[in-house]
Tab-separated table of C-alpha atoms in Angstrom:
chain	number	residue	atom	x	y	z
K	99	UNK	CA	-45.732	17.095	-20.402
K	100	UNK	CA	-43.666	16.946	-17.185
K	101	UNK	CA	-40.401	15.105	-16.670
K	102	UNK	CA	-40.560	12.018	-14.442
K	103	UNK	CA	-38.463	13.410	-11.595
K	104	UNK	CA	-40.494	16.640	-11.558
K	105	UNK	CA	-43.707	14.712	-11.126
K	106	UNK	CA	-42.179	12.343	-8.579
K	107	UNK	CA	-39.681	14.039	-6.217
K	108	UNK	CA	-38.714	10.656	-4.768
K	109	UNK	CA	-37.602	9.532	-8.234
K	110	UNK	CA	-35.151	12.447	-8.432
K	111	UNK	CA	-33.723	11.616	-5.020
K	112	UNK	CA	-33.360	7.971	-6.010
K	113	UNK	CA	-31.470	9.018	-9.146
K	114	UNK	CA	-29.166	11.233	-7.087
K	115	UNK	CA	-28.508	8.447	-4.599
K	116	UNK	CA	-27.785	5.990	-7.409
K	117	UNK	CA	-25.330	8.463	-8.976
K	118	UNK	CA	-23.653	9.042	-5.606
K	119	UNK	CA	-23.272	5.292	-5.099
K	120	UNK	CA	-21.796	4.862	-8.588
K	121	UNK	CA	-19.272	7.644	-7.962
K	122	UNK	CA	-18.293	6.234	-4.571
K	123	UNK	CA	-17.830	2.730	-6.003
K	124	UNK	CA	-15.610	4.140	-8.749
K	125	UNK	CA	-13.624	6.095	-6.175
K	126	UNK	CA	-13.259	2.988	-3.967
K	127	UNK	CA	-12.019	0.936	-6.939
K	128	UNK	CA	-9.399	3.583	-7.723
K	129	UNK	CA	-8.281	3.732	-4.099
K	130	UNK	CA	-7.992	-0.064	-3.878
K	131	UNK	CA	-6.017	-0.127	-7.130
K	132	UNK	CA	-3.494	2.347	-5.691
K	133	UNK	CA	-3.275	0.319	-2.488
K	134	UNK	CA	-2.581	-2.852	-4.461
K	135	UNK	CA	0.192	-1.083	-6.381
K	136	UNK	CA	1.849	-0.092	-3.095
K	137	UNK	CA	1.585	-3.654	-1.784
K	138	UNK	CA	3.110	-4.962	-5.008
K	139	UNK	CA	6.003	-2.534	-4.658
K	140	UNK	CA	6.630	-3.695	-1.094
K	141	UNK	CA	6.503	-7.331	-2.169
K	142	UNK	CA	8.966	-6.642	-4.962
K	143	UNK	CA	11.280	-4.956	-2.481
K	144	UNK	CA	11.129	-8.035	-0.257
K	145	UNK	CA	11.985	-10.263	-3.205
K	146	UNK	CA	14.888	-8.028	-4.188
K	147	UNK	CA	16.093	-8.047	-0.583
K	148	UNK	CA	16.152	-11.834	-0.617
K	149	UNK	CA	18.078	-12.070	-3.872
K	150	UNK	CA	20.542	-9.351	-2.880
K	151	UNK	CA	21.015	-10.968	0.488
K	152	UNK	CA	21.721	-14.341	-1.073
K	153	UNK	CA	24.197	-13.467	-3.830
K	154	UNK	CA	25.808	-10.380	-2.385
K	155	UNK	CA	25.982	-11.892	1.047
K	156	UNK	CA	27.628	-15.039	-0.251
K	157	UNK	CA	30.340	-13.110	-2.093
K	158	UNK	CA	31.055	-10.676	0.699
K	159	UNK	CA	30.910	-13.425	3.274
K	160	UNK	CA	33.535	-15.429	1.457
K	161	UNK	CA	35.845	-12.458	0.945
K	162	UNK	CA	35.501	-11.093	4.470
K	163	UNK	CA	35.830	-14.516	6.040
K	164	UNK	CA	39.054	-15.177	4.140
K	165	UNK	CA	40.393	-11.779	5.163
K	166	UNK	CA	39.543	-12.222	8.852
K	167	UNK	CA	40.788	-15.805	8.839
K	168	UNK	CA	44.297	-14.428	8.390
K	169	UNK	CA	44.143	-13.093	11.975
K	170	UNK	CA	41.397	-15.160	13.659
K	171	UNK	CA	40.383	-18.794	13.679
K	172	UNK	CA	38.248	-19.482	10.553
K	173	UNK	CA	35.083	-20.259	12.535
K	174	UNK	CA	35.326	-16.931	14.393
K	175	UNK	CA	35.845	-15.057	11.148
K	176	UNK	CA	32.819	-16.767	9.581
K	177	UNK	CA	30.624	-15.972	12.612
K	178	UNK	CA	31.539	-12.290	12.576
K	179	UNK	CA	30.920	-11.901	8.855
K	180	UNK	CA	27.692	-13.922	9.007
K	181	UNK	CA	26.315	-11.637	11.714
K	182	UNK	CA	27.037	-8.569	9.591
K	183	UNK	CA	25.344	-10.008	6.517
K	184	UNK	CA	22.324	-11.046	8.588
K	185	UNK	CA	21.976	-7.529	9.971
K	186	UNK	CA	21.979	-6.060	6.456
K	187	UNK	CA	19.279	-8.527	5.377
K	188	UNK	CA	17.169	-7.612	8.401
K	189	UNK	CA	17.303	-3.911	7.476
K	190	UNK	CA	16.168	-4.626	3.908
K	191	UNK	CA	13.386	-6.938	5.080
K	192	UNK	CA	12.151	-4.378	7.594
K	193	UNK	CA	11.915	-1.702	4.886
K	194	UNK	CA	9.976	-4.057	2.603
K	195	UNK	CA	7.570	-5.042	5.374
K	196	UNK	CA	6.991	-1.349	6.120
K	197	UNK	CA	5.995	-0.755	2.489
K	198	UNK	CA	3.584	-3.706	2.543
K	199	UNK	CA	1.984	-2.473	5.775
K	200	UNK	CA	1.505	1.025	4.301
K	201	UNK	CA	-0.846	-0.491	1.763
K	202	UNK	CA	-4.402	-0.619	3.088
K	203	UNK	CA	-6.909	-3.277	2.129
K	204	UNK	CA	-9.783	-0.847	2.751
K	205	UNK	CA	-10.654	2.260	0.730
K	206	UNK	CA	-10.368	4.444	3.860
K	207	UNK	CA	-10.682	7.777	2.075
K	208	UNK	CA	-13.838	6.689	0.276
K	209	UNK	CA	-15.380	5.342	3.495
K	210	UNK	CA	-14.638	8.610	5.307
K	211	UNK	CA	-16.021	10.758	2.485
K	212	UNK	CA	-19.139	8.624	2.154
K	213	UNK	CA	-19.822	8.931	5.889
K	214	UNK	CA	-19.378	12.702	5.658
K	215	UNK	CA	-21.719	12.877	2.675
K	216	UNK	CA	-24.384	10.810	4.417
K	217	UNK	CA	-24.042	12.939	7.556
K	218	UNK	CA	-24.491	16.067	5.434
K	219	UNK	CA	-21.132	17.513	6.481
K	220	UNK	CA	-19.185	16.466	3.407
K	221	UNK	CA	-18.384	18.552	0.373
K	222	UNK	CA	-18.980	17.424	-3.182
K	223	UNK	CA	-15.876	15.924	-4.726
K	224	UNK	CA	-14.998	16.983	-8.260
K	225	UNK	CA	-14.140	13.982	-10.427
C-alpha cells in the first residue's frame, strides 16, 4: 500500500506549504511579541520621565530658585531654573520616544524571509 503523498505529489506539496505557513506564523508571532516588549519598555521610560520630571524638578526648582533669588529678582531666578528643568525633561522624553519608535508593528524579518523563501532564494531557518 502506498502513502498518500507518494500517490499524490500535489498532496505532499500542500503539506509542505501548510507546514511552512505554520512556521512563518509562529515566527511572526514571536517577532511581534518582542516588538511589543520594546514598545512597553519605551512607554515605561516615558512614564518614568514624567514622574522624575515632576517630583525631582519641583524640588530642584525650589532650591535653585531660592539660591538664585539671593542675587537676582525672584521671577528671573524662577525663569532660569524652569528652563533648565524643562530641558532635562525634553531629553528624557526624546529618549523614551526613540525607544517606542524602535519597536515595529510589522514582523519585518518574517516578511523578508517569507519573500525569500517564496522566491526560492531563501535558506531554511532552523527552529
